[in-house]
Amino acid sequence: MAPLRRGPGDPCLQMADGAIWRTSLMPSGPVTARITRAAPDAVDCAAWGAGAAEFLEGLPGLLGVHDEAADFAPTEPTVRAAHRRVPHLRLGRTGRVLESLIPAVLEQRVPGVDAFQAWRMLVTEFGSPAPGPAPELMRVPPPAQTWRSIPSWKFHRANVDGGRARTIVGCAQRAVALEKLASRPAAQARAALMSLPGVGQWTAAETAQRAFGDADALSVGDYHLATMVGRTLLGHPIDDAAMTELLEPMRPHRHRVVRLLIESGLAVSQRRGPRLALQRISSL
């Protein structure tokens, strides 16, 4: 569930008392869930709120129980070694499209710390209190109608530029259709996301990874990913085009390969290099 966390101050996912706490807005209502490991292959989950039963019904998917990897047999030496180190990696799916899409839009073209702060500010102000005994400051994400009604100056105060703000509002206006994508094949759903104004390949992939558990959703356009993949598999940095070509034989598991490299500890990152500059527009 680590990819679901939008920074250490995420009001929708926290670690406390040895448990993972998550909030979500289900079709049936808000929910707070507390998930703990009961055994190496089992968890306990308690949930509160009107959406509790629906959340529990979808818990196996969230934990990756239905992740299909039987046909994954990597031959590339480093990927094969990563798979041996993390043989039970599961790619979970939330089934909640807007809750994955909006944070991805916030992360477009800005450093993660900026995007995480914007998510925290907007959800804290416009979300609702987390039901049950949730840790302090946790909130339930706002519904689509609230995202649609956030004034531009509130986005500006959260350091969100007009382009990303308009994309978020546009996505929220299409929320009903977007949530239906969770029932479609992942590749089709990803293509549908890319038809949205302001949603490109990277944003669609980041959303599909989390909402659909899309094992092939490669984050082309990521500021660091191609460099990491190149250094890890070839010993030198490469660009997006070369990364796409390199990972082409690994369809339909390209995102799984990236996760394995990271989770296994074999990923080689550039120690020093260019970084996206922090952008402060809220004071303008």
PDB file of C-alpha atoms in Angstrom:
ATOM      1  CA  MET A   1       0.000   0.000   0.000  1.00  0.00           C
ATOM      2  CA  ALA A   2       3.023   2.289   0.106  1.00  0.00           C
ATOM      3  CA  PRO A   3       2.337   3.843  -3.336  1.00  0.00           C
ATOM      4  CA  LEU A   4      -0.986   5.146  -2.008  1.00  0.00           C
ATOM      5  CA  ARG A   5       0.700   7.418   0.517  1.00  0.00           C
ATOM      6  CA  ARG A   6       1.165  10.989  -0.683  1.00  0.00           C
ATOM      7  CA  GLY A   7       3.990  12.032   1.599  1.00  0.00           C
ATOM      8  CA  PRO A   8       4.445  11.622   5.361  1.00  0.00           C
ATOM      9  CA  GLY A   9       1.640  14.072   6.138  1.00  0.00           C
ATOM     10  CA  ASP A  10      -0.978  12.459   3.906  1.00  0.00           C
ATOM     11  CA  PRO A  11      -4.325  13.025   5.667  1.00  0.00           C
ATOM     12  CA  CYS A  12      -5.748   9.926   3.953  1.00  0.00           C
ATOM     13  CA  LEU A  13      -3.060   7.356   4.821  1.00  0.00           C
ATOM     14  CA  GLN A  14      -1.060   7.209   8.021  1.00  0.00           C
ATOM     15  CA  MET A  15       1.074   4.720   9.919  1.00  0.00           C
ATOM     16  CA  ALA A  16       0.354   4.629  13.647  1.00  0.00           C
ATOM     17  CA  ASP A  17       0.600   2.038  16.422  1.00  0.00           C
ATOM     18  CA  GLY A  18       1.890  -0.606  14.031  1.00  0.00           C
ATOM     19  CA  ALA A  19      -1.137  -0.218  11.749  1.00  0.00           C
ATOM     20  CA  ILE A  20      -1.960   1.319   8.399  1.00  0.00           C
ATOM     21  CA  TRP A  21      -4.834   3.779   8.644  1.00  0.00           C
ATOM     22  CA  ARG A  22      -6.610   4.705   5.414  1.00  0.00           C
ATOM     23  CA  THR A  23      -9.597   6.868   4.631  1.00  0.00           C
ATOM     24  CA  SER A  24     -11.636   6.828   1.450  1.00  0.00           C
ATOM     25  CA  LEU A  25     -14.927   8.048   0.083  1.00  0.00           C
ATOM     26  CA  MET A  26     -16.784   4.988  -1.164  1.00  0.00           C
ATOM     27  CA  PRO A  27     -20.022   5.213  -3.195  1.00  0.00           C
ATOM     28  CA  SER A  28     -21.806   4.198   0.008  1.00  0.00           C
ATOM     29  CA  GLY A  29     -20.094   6.848   2.120  1.00  0.00           C
ATOM     30  CA  PRO A  30     -16.905   7.707   4.011  1.00  0.00           C
ATOM     31  CA  VAL A  31     -14.734   5.082   5.657  1.00  0.00           C
ATOM     32  CA  THR A  32     -11.764   4.850   7.966  1.00  0.00           C
ATOM     33  CA  ALA A  33      -9.912   1.533   7.968  1.00  0.00           C
ATOM     34  CA  ARG A  34      -7.235   0.191  10.297  1.00  0.00           C
ATOM     35  CA  ILE A  35      -5.161  -2.609   8.774  1.00  0.00           C
ATOM     36  CA  THR A  36      -2.674  -4.715  10.718  1.00  0.00           C
ATOM     37  CA  ARG A  37      -0.653  -7.802   9.852  1.00  0.00           C
ATOM     38  CA  ALA A  38      -2.025 -10.828  11.690  1.00  0.00           C
ATOM     39  CA  ALA A  39       0.330 -13.374  10.094  1.00  0.00           C
ATOM     40  CA  PRO A  40       2.816 -13.447   7.204  1.00  0.00           C
ATOM     41  CA  ASP A  41      -0.067 -14.103   4.818  1.00  0.00           C
ATOM     42  CA  ALA A  42      -3.025 -12.553   6.651  1.00  0.00           C
ATOM     43  CA  VAL A  43      -4.254  -9.175   7.869  1.00  0.00           C
ATOM     44  CA  ASP A  44      -6.852  -7.888  10.283  1.00  0.00           C
ATOM     45  CA  CYS A  45      -8.971  -4.932   9.243  1.00  0.00           C
ATOM     46  CA  ALA A  46     -11.445  -2.861  11.217  1.00  0.00           C
ATOM     47  CA  ALA A  47     -13.496  -0.203   9.455  1.00  0.00           C
ATOM     48  CA  TRP A  48     -15.811   2.613  10.514  1.00  0.00           C
ATOM     49  CA  GLY A  49     -18.268   4.780   8.637  1.00  0.00           C
ATOM     50  CA  ALA A  50     -21.069   4.366   6.116  1.00  0.00           C
ATOM     51  CA  GLY A  51     -18.619   2.982   3.544  1.00  0.00           C
ATOM     52  CA  ALA A  52     -17.134   0.346   5.865  1.00  0.00           C
ATOM     53  CA  ALA A  53     -18.870  -2.719   4.413  1.00  0.00           C
ATOM     54  CA  GLU A  54     -18.052  -1.694   0.854  1.00  0.00           C
ATOM     55  CA  PHE A  55     -14.425  -1.034   1.762  1.00  0.00           C
ATOM     56  CA  LEU A  56     -14.076  -4.447   3.394  1.00  0.00           C
ATOM     57  CA  GLU A  57     -15.566  -6.081   0.319  1.00  0.00           C
ATOM     58  CA  GLY A  58     -12.853  -4.489  -1.798  1.00  0.00           C
ATOM     59  CA  LEU A  59     -10.019  -5.144   0.661  1.00  0.00           C
ATOM     60  CA  PRO A  60      -8.661  -8.218  -1.195  1.00  0.00           C
ATOM     61  CA  GLY A  61      -8.226  -6.108  -4.309  1.00  0.00           C
ATOM     62  CA  LEU A  62      -6.540  -3.345  -2.332  1.00  0.00           C
ATOM     63  CA  LEU A  63      -4.037  -5.881  -1.003  1.00  0.00           C
ATOM     64  CA  GLY A  64      -3.376  -7.374  -4.432  1.00  0.00           C
ATOM     65  CA  VAL A  65      -5.014 -10.747  -3.851  1.00  0.00           C
ATOM     66  CA  HIS A  66      -6.306 -10.761  -7.425  1.00  0.00           C
ATOM     67  CA  ASP A  67      -3.024  -9.603  -8.974  1.00  0.00           C
ATOM     68  CA  GLU A  68      -2.342 -11.907 -11.918  1.00  0.00           C
ATOM     69  CA  ALA A  69       1.373 -12.646 -12.237  1.00  0.00           C
ATOM     70  CA  ALA A  70       1.414 -16.342 -13.110  1.00  0.00           C
ATOM     71  CA  ASP A  71       2.795 -15.567 -16.573  1.00  0.00           C
ATOM     72  CA  PHE A  72       5.581 -13.345 -15.237  1.00  0.00           C
ATOM     73  CA  ALA A  73       8.872 -15.159 -15.822  1.00  0.00           C
ATOM     74  CA  PRO A  74      11.595 -12.544 -16.350  1.00  0.00           C
ATOM     75  CA  THR A  75      14.769 -13.508 -18.177  1.00  0.00           C
ATOM     76  CA  GLU A  76      16.694 -10.240 -17.785  1.00  0.00           C
ATOM     77  CA  PRO A  77      19.270 -11.040 -15.043  1.00  0.00           C
ATOM     78  CA  THR A  78      18.695  -8.036 -12.768  1.00  0.00           C
ATOM     79  CA  VAL A  79      14.916  -8.261 -13.031  1.00  0.00           C
ATOM     80  CA  ARG A  80      15.092 -11.982 -12.345  1.00  0.00           C
ATOM     81  CA  ALA A  81      17.225 -11.307  -9.258  1.00  0.00           C
ATOM     82  CA  ALA A  82      14.746  -8.671  -8.083  1.00  0.00           C
ATOM     83  CA  HIS A  83      11.894 -11.141  -8.507  1.00  0.00           C
ATOM     84  CA  ARG A  84      13.756 -13.710  -6.417  1.00  0.00           C
ATOM     85  CA  ARG A  85      14.239 -11.140  -3.652  1.00  0.00           C
ATOM     86  CA  VAL A  86      10.585 -10.052  -3.654  1.00  0.00           C
ATOM     87  CA  PRO A  87       8.698 -13.096  -4.974  1.00  0.00           C
ATOM     88  CA  HIS A  88       5.398 -12.196  -3.351  1.00  0.00           C
ATOM     89  CA  LEU A  89       5.063  -8.573  -4.497  1.00  0.00           C
ATOM     90  CA  ARG A  90       1.397  -7.785  -5.085  1.00  0.00           C
ATOM     91  CA  LEU A  91       0.009  -4.836  -7.008  1.00  0.00           C
ATOM     92  CA  GLY A  92      -3.148  -3.657  -5.288  1.00  0.00           C
ATOM     93  CA  ARG A  93      -6.023  -1.655  -6.691  1.00  0.00           C
ATOM     94  CA  THR A  94      -8.244   0.838  -4.900  1.00  0.00           C
ATOM     95  CA  GLY A  95     -11.003   0.992  -7.502  1.00  0.00           C
ATOM     96  CA  ARG A  96     -11.372   4.705  -6.644  1.00  0.00           C
ATOM     97  CA  VAL A  97     -10.361   6.610  -9.759  1.00  0.00           C
ATOM     98  CA  LEU A  98     -10.722  10.254  -8.730  1.00  0.00           C
ATOM     99  CA  GLU A  99      -8.859   9.637  -5.459  1.00  0.00           C
ATOM    100  CA  SER A 100      -5.860   8.454  -7.495  1.00  0.00           C
ATOM    101  CA  LEU A 101      -6.213  10.874 -10.395  1.00  0.00           C
ATOM    102  CA  ILE A 102      -6.320  14.163  -8.491  1.00  0.00           C
ATOM    103  CA  PRO A 103      -3.081  13.571  -6.538  1.00  0.00           C
ATOM    104  CA  ALA A 104      -1.411  12.531  -9.799  1.00  0.00           C
ATOM    105  CA  VAL A 105      -2.492  15.794 -11.425  1.00  0.00           C
ATOM    106  CA  LEU A 106      -1.124  17.713  -8.440  1.00  0.00           C
ATOM    107  CA  GLU A 107       2.228  15.963  -8.979  1.00  0.00           C
ATOM    108  CA  GLN A 108       2.551  17.068 -12.607  1.00  0.00           C
ATOM    109  CA  ARG A 109       5.792  18.972 -13.283  1.00  0.00           C
ATOM    110  CA  VAL A 110       6.477  19.861  -9.641  1.00  0.00           C
ATOM    111  CA  PRO A 111       8.621  18.349  -6.877  1.00  0.00           C
ATOM    112  CA  GLY A 112       6.883  15.764  -4.740  1.00  0.00           C
ATOM    113  CA  VAL A 113       7.085  17.930  -1.628  1.00  0.00           C
ATOM    114  CA  ASP A 114       5.074  20.652  -3.374  1.00  0.00           C
ATOM    115  CA  ALA A 115       2.421  18.209  -4.539  1.00  0.00           C
ATOM    116  CA  PHE A 116       2.161  16.503  -1.159  1.00  0.00           C
ATOM    117  CA  GLN A 117       1.675  19.843   0.567  1.00  0.00           C
ATOM    118  CA  ALA A 118      -1.039  20.845  -1.904  1.00  0.00           C
ATOM    119  CA  TRP A 119      -2.871  17.531  -1.403  1.00  0.00           C
ATOM    120  CA  ARG A 120      -2.641  17.905   2.374  1.00  0.00           C
ATOM    121  CA  MET A 121      -3.917  21.488   2.338  1.00  0.00           C
ATOM    122  CA  LEU A 122      -6.818  20.848  -0.028  1.00  0.00           C
ATOM    123  CA  VAL A 123      -8.012  17.628   1.612  1.00  0.00           C
ATOM    124  CA  THR A 124      -7.674  19.119   5.089  1.00  0.00           C
ATOM    125  CA  GLU A 125      -9.782  22.133   4.149  1.00  0.00           C
ATOM    126  CA  PHE A 126     -12.348  20.563   1.835  1.00  0.00           C
ATOM    127  CA  GLY A 127     -12.483  16.955   3.015  1.00  0.00           C
ATOM    128  CA  SER A 128     -14.607  15.639   5.865  1.00  0.00           C
ATOM    129  CA  PRO A 129     -13.684  14.278   9.304  1.00  0.00           C
ATOM    130  CA  ALA A 130     -12.510  10.679   9.334  1.00  0.00           C
ATOM    131  CA  PRO A 131     -15.094   8.428  11.013  1.00  0.00           C
ATOM    132  CA  GLY A 132     -14.091   6.247  13.933  1.00  0.00           C
ATOM    133  CA  PRO A 133     -10.972   6.480  16.110  1.00  0.00           C
ATOM    134  CA  ALA A 134      -8.693   7.691  13.323  1.00  0.00           C
ATOM    135  CA  PRO A 135      -5.360   9.344  14.107  1.00  0.00           C
ATOM    136  CA  GLU A 136      -5.493  13.084  14.565  1.00  0.00           C
ATOM    137  CA  LEU A 137      -5.642  15.202  11.398  1.00  0.00           C
ATOM    138  CA  MET A 138      -6.875  12.385   9.151  1.00  0.00           C
ATOM    139  CA  ARG A 139      -9.581  13.400   6.687  1.00  0.00           C
ATOM    140  CA  VAL A 140     -11.793  11.773   4.065  1.00  0.00           C
ATOM    141  CA  PRO A 141     -11.127  13.043   0.509  1.00  0.00           C
ATOM    142  CA  PRO A 142     -13.710  15.480  -0.859  1.00  0.00           C
ATOM    143  CA  PRO A 143     -16.435  14.272  -3.241  1.00  0.00           C
ATOM    144  CA  ALA A 144     -16.374  15.274  -6.897  1.00  0.00           C
ATOM    145  CA  GLN A 145     -18.887  18.070  -6.422  1.00  0.00           C
ATOM    146  CA  THR A 146     -16.618  19.695  -3.854  1.00  0.00           C
ATOM    147  CA  TRP A 147     -13.560  19.493  -6.112  1.00  0.00           C
ATOM    148  CA  ARG A 148     -15.639  21.130  -8.844  1.00  0.00           C
ATOM    149  CA  SER A 149     -16.566  24.040  -6.588  1.00  0.00           C
ATOM    150  CA  ILE A 150     -13.139  24.908  -5.150  1.00  0.00           C
ATOM    151  CA  PRO A 151     -12.421  28.512  -6.198  1.00  0.00           C
ATOM    152  CA  SER A 152      -9.283  29.246  -8.171  1.00  0.00           C
ATOM    153  CA  TRP A 153      -7.785  31.338  -5.375  1.00  0.00           C
ATOM    154  CA  LYS A 154      -7.949  28.377  -3.009  1.00  0.00           C
ATOM    155  CA  PHE A 155      -5.946  26.307  -5.489  1.00  0.00           C
ATOM    156  CA  HIS A 156      -3.531  29.215  -5.823  1.00  0.00           C
ATOM    157  CA  ARG A 157      -3.099  29.400  -2.056  1.00  0.00           C
ATOM    158  CA  ALA A 158      -2.224  25.687  -2.083  1.00  0.00           C
ATOM    159  CA  ASN A 159       0.483  26.456  -4.664  1.00  0.00           C
ATOM    160  CA  VAL A 160      -1.454  24.833  -7.520  1.00  0.00           C
ATOM    161  CA  ASP A 161      -1.146  26.665 -10.830  1.00  0.00           C
ATOM    162  CA  GLY A 162      -4.114  27.371 -13.065  1.00  0.00           C
ATOM    163  CA  GLY A 163      -3.382  24.561 -15.494  1.00  0.00           C
ATOM    164  CA  ARG A 164      -3.442  21.834 -12.867  1.00  0.00           C
ATOM    165  CA  ALA A 165      -6.440  23.424 -11.147  1.00  0.00           C
ATOM    166  CA  ARG A 166      -8.425  23.411 -14.389  1.00  0.00           C
ATOM    167  CA  THR A 167      -7.485  19.789 -15.018  1.00  0.00           C
ATOM    168  CA  ILE A 168      -8.682  18.782 -11.549  1.00  0.00           C
ATOM    169  CA  VAL A 169     -11.991  20.588 -11.972  1.00  0.00           C
ATOM    170  CA  GLY A 170     -12.443  19.056 -15.427  1.00  0.00           C
ATOM    171  CA  CYS A 171     -11.771  15.563 -14.090  1.00  0.00           C
ATOM    172  CA  ALA A 172     -14.223  16.120 -11.239  1.00  0.00           C
ATOM    173  CA  GLN A 173     -16.872  17.150 -13.760  1.00  0.00           C
ATOM    174  CA  ARG A 174     -16.464  13.727 -15.388  1.00  0.00           C
ATOM    175  CA  ALA A 175     -16.314  11.786 -12.127  1.00  0.00           C
ATOM    176  CA  VAL A 176     -19.298   9.508 -12.785  1.00  0.00           C
ATOM    177  CA  ALA A 177     -17.824   8.265 -16.059  1.00  0.00           C
ATOM    178  CA  LEU A 178     -14.326   8.052 -14.596  1.00  0.00           C
ATOM    179  CA  GLU A 179     -15.335   5.795 -11.721  1.00  0.00           C
ATOM    180  CA  LYS A 180     -16.843   3.351 -14.237  1.00  0.00           C
ATOM    181  CA  LEU A 181     -13.374   2.842 -15.722  1.00  0.00           C
ATOM    182  CA  ALA A 182     -12.490   0.621 -12.763  1.00  0.00           C
ATOM    183  CA  SER A 183     -14.609  -2.145 -14.301  1.00  0.00           C
ATOM    184  CA  ARG A 184     -12.868  -2.003 -17.690  1.00  0.00           C
ATOM    185  CA  PRO A 185      -9.623  -3.725 -18.745  1.00  0.00           C
ATOM    186  CA  ALA A 186      -6.714  -1.726 -17.371  1.00  0.00           C
ATOM    187  CA  ALA A 187      -5.202  -0.844 -20.745  1.00  0.00           C
ATOM    188  CA  GLN A 188      -8.538   0.448 -22.019  1.00  0.00           C
ATOM    189  CA  ALA A 189      -9.104   2.421 -18.839  1.00  0.00           C
ATOM    190  CA  ARG A 190      -5.653   3.973 -19.102  1.00  0.00           C
ATOM    191  CA  ALA A 191      -6.328   5.017 -22.690  1.00  0.00           C
ATOM    192  CA  ALA A 192      -9.630   6.580 -21.615  1.00  0.00           C
ATOM    193  CA  LEU A 193      -7.843   8.597 -18.938  1.00  0.00           C
ATOM    194  CA  MET A 194      -5.465   9.970 -21.556  1.00  0.00           C
ATOM    195  CA  SER A 195      -8.414  11.382 -23.484  1.00  0.00           C
ATOM    196  CA  LEU A 196      -9.024  13.872 -20.663  1.00  0.00           C
ATOM    197  CA  PRO A 197      -7.702  17.414 -21.159  1.00  0.00           C
ATOM    198  CA  GLY A 198      -4.528  17.839 -19.124  1.00  0.00           C
ATOM    199  CA  VAL A 199      -4.031  14.103 -18.521  1.00  0.00           C
ATOM    200  CA  GLY A 200      -1.062  12.651 -20.370  1.00  0.00           C
ATOM    201  CA  GLN A 201       0.738   9.337 -20.358  1.00  0.00           C
ATOM    202  CA  TRP A 202       2.483   9.874 -17.017  1.00  0.00           C
ATOM    203  CA  THR A 203      -0.642  10.985 -15.138  1.00  0.00           C
ATOM    204  CA  ALA A 204      -2.727   8.179 -16.622  1.00  0.00           C
ATOM    205  CA  ALA A 205      -0.089   5.611 -15.665  1.00  0.00           C
ATOM    206  CA  GLU A 206       0.253   6.881 -12.096  1.00  0.00           C
ATOM    207  CA  THR A 207      -3.532   6.722 -11.732  1.00  0.00           C
ATOM    208  CA  ALA A 208      -3.868   3.294 -13.331  1.00  0.00           C
ATOM    209  CA  GLN A 209      -1.176   1.810 -11.110  1.00  0.00           C
ATOM    210  CA  ARG A 210      -3.145   2.692  -8.006  1.00  0.00           C
ATOM    211  CA  ALA A 211      -6.794   2.617  -9.060  1.00  0.00           C
ATOM    212  CA  PHE A 212      -6.641  -0.423 -11.351  1.00  0.00           C
ATOM    213  CA  GLY A 213      -3.543  -2.292 -10.168  1.00  0.00           C
ATOM    214  CA  ASP A 214      -2.284  -1.959 -13.747  1.00  0.00           C
ATOM    215  CA  ALA A 215       0.908  -4.030 -13.947  1.00  0.00           C
ATOM    216  CA  ASP A 216       1.869  -2.563 -17.323  1.00  0.00           C
ATOM    217  CA  ALA A 217       1.321   1.147 -16.592  1.00  0.00           C
ATOM    218  CA  LEU A 218       4.795   2.525 -17.240  1.00  0.00           C
ATOM    219  CA  SER A 219       5.258   6.103 -16.010  1.00  0.00           C
ATOM    220  CA  VAL A 220       6.771   7.545 -19.177  1.00  0.00           C
ATOM    221  CA  GLY A 221       7.663  11.172 -18.549  1.00  0.00           C
ATOM    222  CA  ASP A 222       8.756  10.670 -14.951  1.00  0.00           C
ATOM    223  CA  TYR A 223      11.627  12.972 -14.038  1.00  0.00           C
ATOM    224  CA  HIS A 224      13.837  10.192 -12.634  1.00  0.00           C
ATOM    225  CA  LEU A 225      12.463   6.832 -13.793  1.00  0.00           C
ATOM    226  CA  ALA A 226      14.296   6.400 -17.107  1.00  0.00           C
ATOM    227  CA  THR A 227      17.607   7.289 -15.466  1.00  0.00           C
ATOM    228  CA  MET A 228      17.006   4.737 -12.719  1.00  0.00           C
ATOM    229  CA  VAL A 229      16.001   1.982 -15.149  1.00  0.00           C
ATOM    230  CA  GLY A 230      18.991   2.667 -17.384  1.00  0.00           C
ATOM    231  CA  ARG A 231      21.508   2.732 -14.546  1.00  0.00           C
ATOM    232  CA  THR A 232      20.049  -0.410 -13.001  1.00  0.00           C
ATOM    233  CA  LEU A 233      19.750  -2.555 -16.124  1.00  0.00           C
ATOM    234  CA  LEU A 234      22.444  -1.094 -18.397  1.00  0.00           C
ATOM    235  CA  GLY A 235      24.830   0.739 -16.108  1.00  0.00           C
ATOM    236  CA  HIS A 236      24.156   4.176 -17.592  1.00  0.00           C
ATOM    237  CA  PRO A 237      21.276   6.663 -17.773  1.00  0.00           C
ATOM    238  CA  ILE A 238      18.821   6.557 -20.675  1.00  0.00           C
ATOM    239  CA  ASP A 239      15.871   8.635 -21.833  1.00  0.00           C
ATOM    240  CA  ASP A 240      12.167   7.781 -22.008  1.00  0.00           C
ATOM    241  CA  ALA A 241      12.342   6.457 -25.563  1.00  0.00           C
ATOM    242  CA  ALA A 242      15.187   4.095 -24.714  1.00  0.00           C
ATOM    243  CA  MET A 243      13.438   2.983 -21.518  1.00  0.00           C
ATOM    244  CA  THR A 244      10.262   2.209 -23.430  1.00  0.00           C
ATOM    245  CA  GLU A 245      12.235   0.155 -25.953  1.00  0.00           C
ATOM    246  CA  LEU A 246      14.205  -1.616 -23.224  1.00  0.00           C
ATOM    247  CA  LEU A 247      11.099  -2.645 -21.288  1.00  0.00           C
ATOM    248  CA  GLU A 248       8.977  -3.518 -24.328  1.00  0.00           C
ATOM    249  CA  PRO A 249       9.739  -7.276 -24.045  1.00  0.00           C
ATOM    250  CA  MET A 250       8.424  -7.165 -20.476  1.00  0.00           C
ATOM    251  CA  ARG A 251       4.825  -6.308 -21.421  1.00  0.00           C
ATOM    252  CA  PRO A 252       2.329  -6.668 -19.771  1.00  0.00           C
ATOM    253  CA  HIS A 253       4.420  -6.292 -16.614  1.00  0.00           C
ATOM    254  CA  ARG A 254       6.468  -3.127 -17.165  1.00  0.00           C
ATOM    255  CA  HIS A 255       5.243  -1.392 -14.019  1.00  0.00           C
ATOM    256  CA  ARG A 256       5.714  -4.610 -12.068  1.00  0.00           C
ATOM    257  CA  VAL A 257       9.347  -4.642 -13.190  1.00  0.00           C
ATOM    258  CA  VAL A 258       9.859  -1.086 -11.931  1.00  0.00           C
ATOM    259  CA  ARG A 259       8.276  -1.909  -8.573  1.00  0.00           C
ATOM    260  CA  LEU A 260      10.413  -5.042  -8.237  1.00  0.00           C
ATOM    261  CA  LEU A 261      13.608  -3.106  -8.876  1.00  0.00           C
ATOM    262  CA  ILE A 262      12.634  -0.559  -6.230  1.00  0.00           C
ATOM    263  CA  GLU A 263      11.255  -2.924  -3.588  1.00  0.00           C
ATOM    264  CA  SER A 264      14.164  -5.367  -3.964  1.00  0.00           C
ATOM    265  CA  GLY A 265      16.717  -2.654  -3.293  1.00  0.00           C
ATOM    266  CA  LEU A 266      18.449  -3.273  -6.627  1.00  0.00           C
ATOM    267  CA  ALA A 267      17.397   0.026  -8.196  1.00  0.00           C
ATOM    268  CA  VAL A 268      20.383   2.290  -8.859  1.00  0.00           C
ATOM    269  CA  SER A 269      19.498   5.956  -8.506  1.00  0.00           C
ATOM    270  CA  GLN A 270      21.572   8.944  -9.502  1.00  0.00           C
ATOM    271  CA  ARG A 271      23.138  10.272  -6.313  1.00  0.00           C
ATOM    272  CA  ARG A 272      23.411  13.806  -7.587  1.00  0.00           C
ATOM    273  CA  GLY A 273      21.688  15.301 -10.551  1.00  0.00           C
ATOM    274  CA  PRO A 274      19.124  17.817 -11.717  1.00  0.00           C
ATOM    275  CA  ARG A 275      16.040  18.278  -9.603  1.00  0.00           C
ATOM    276  CA  LEU A 276      12.808  20.069 -10.246  1.00  0.00           C
ATOM    277  CA  ALA A 277      12.977  23.488  -8.637  1.00  0.00           C
ATOM    278  CA  LEU A 278      10.509  24.281  -5.885  1.00  0.00           C
ATOM    279  CA  GLN A 279       7.835  26.586  -7.227  1.00  0.00           C
ATOM    280  CA  ARG A 280       6.082  29.031  -4.932  1.00  0.00           C
ATOM    281  CA  ILE A 281       3.137  30.755  -6.596  1.00  0.00           C
ATOM    282  CA  SER A 282       0.925  31.103  -3.520  1.00  0.00           C
ATOM    283  CA  SER A 283       2.504  34.421  -2.535  1.00  0.00           C
ATOM    284  CA  LEU A 284       2.088  35.956  -5.988  1.00  0.00           C
TER     285      LEU A 284
END
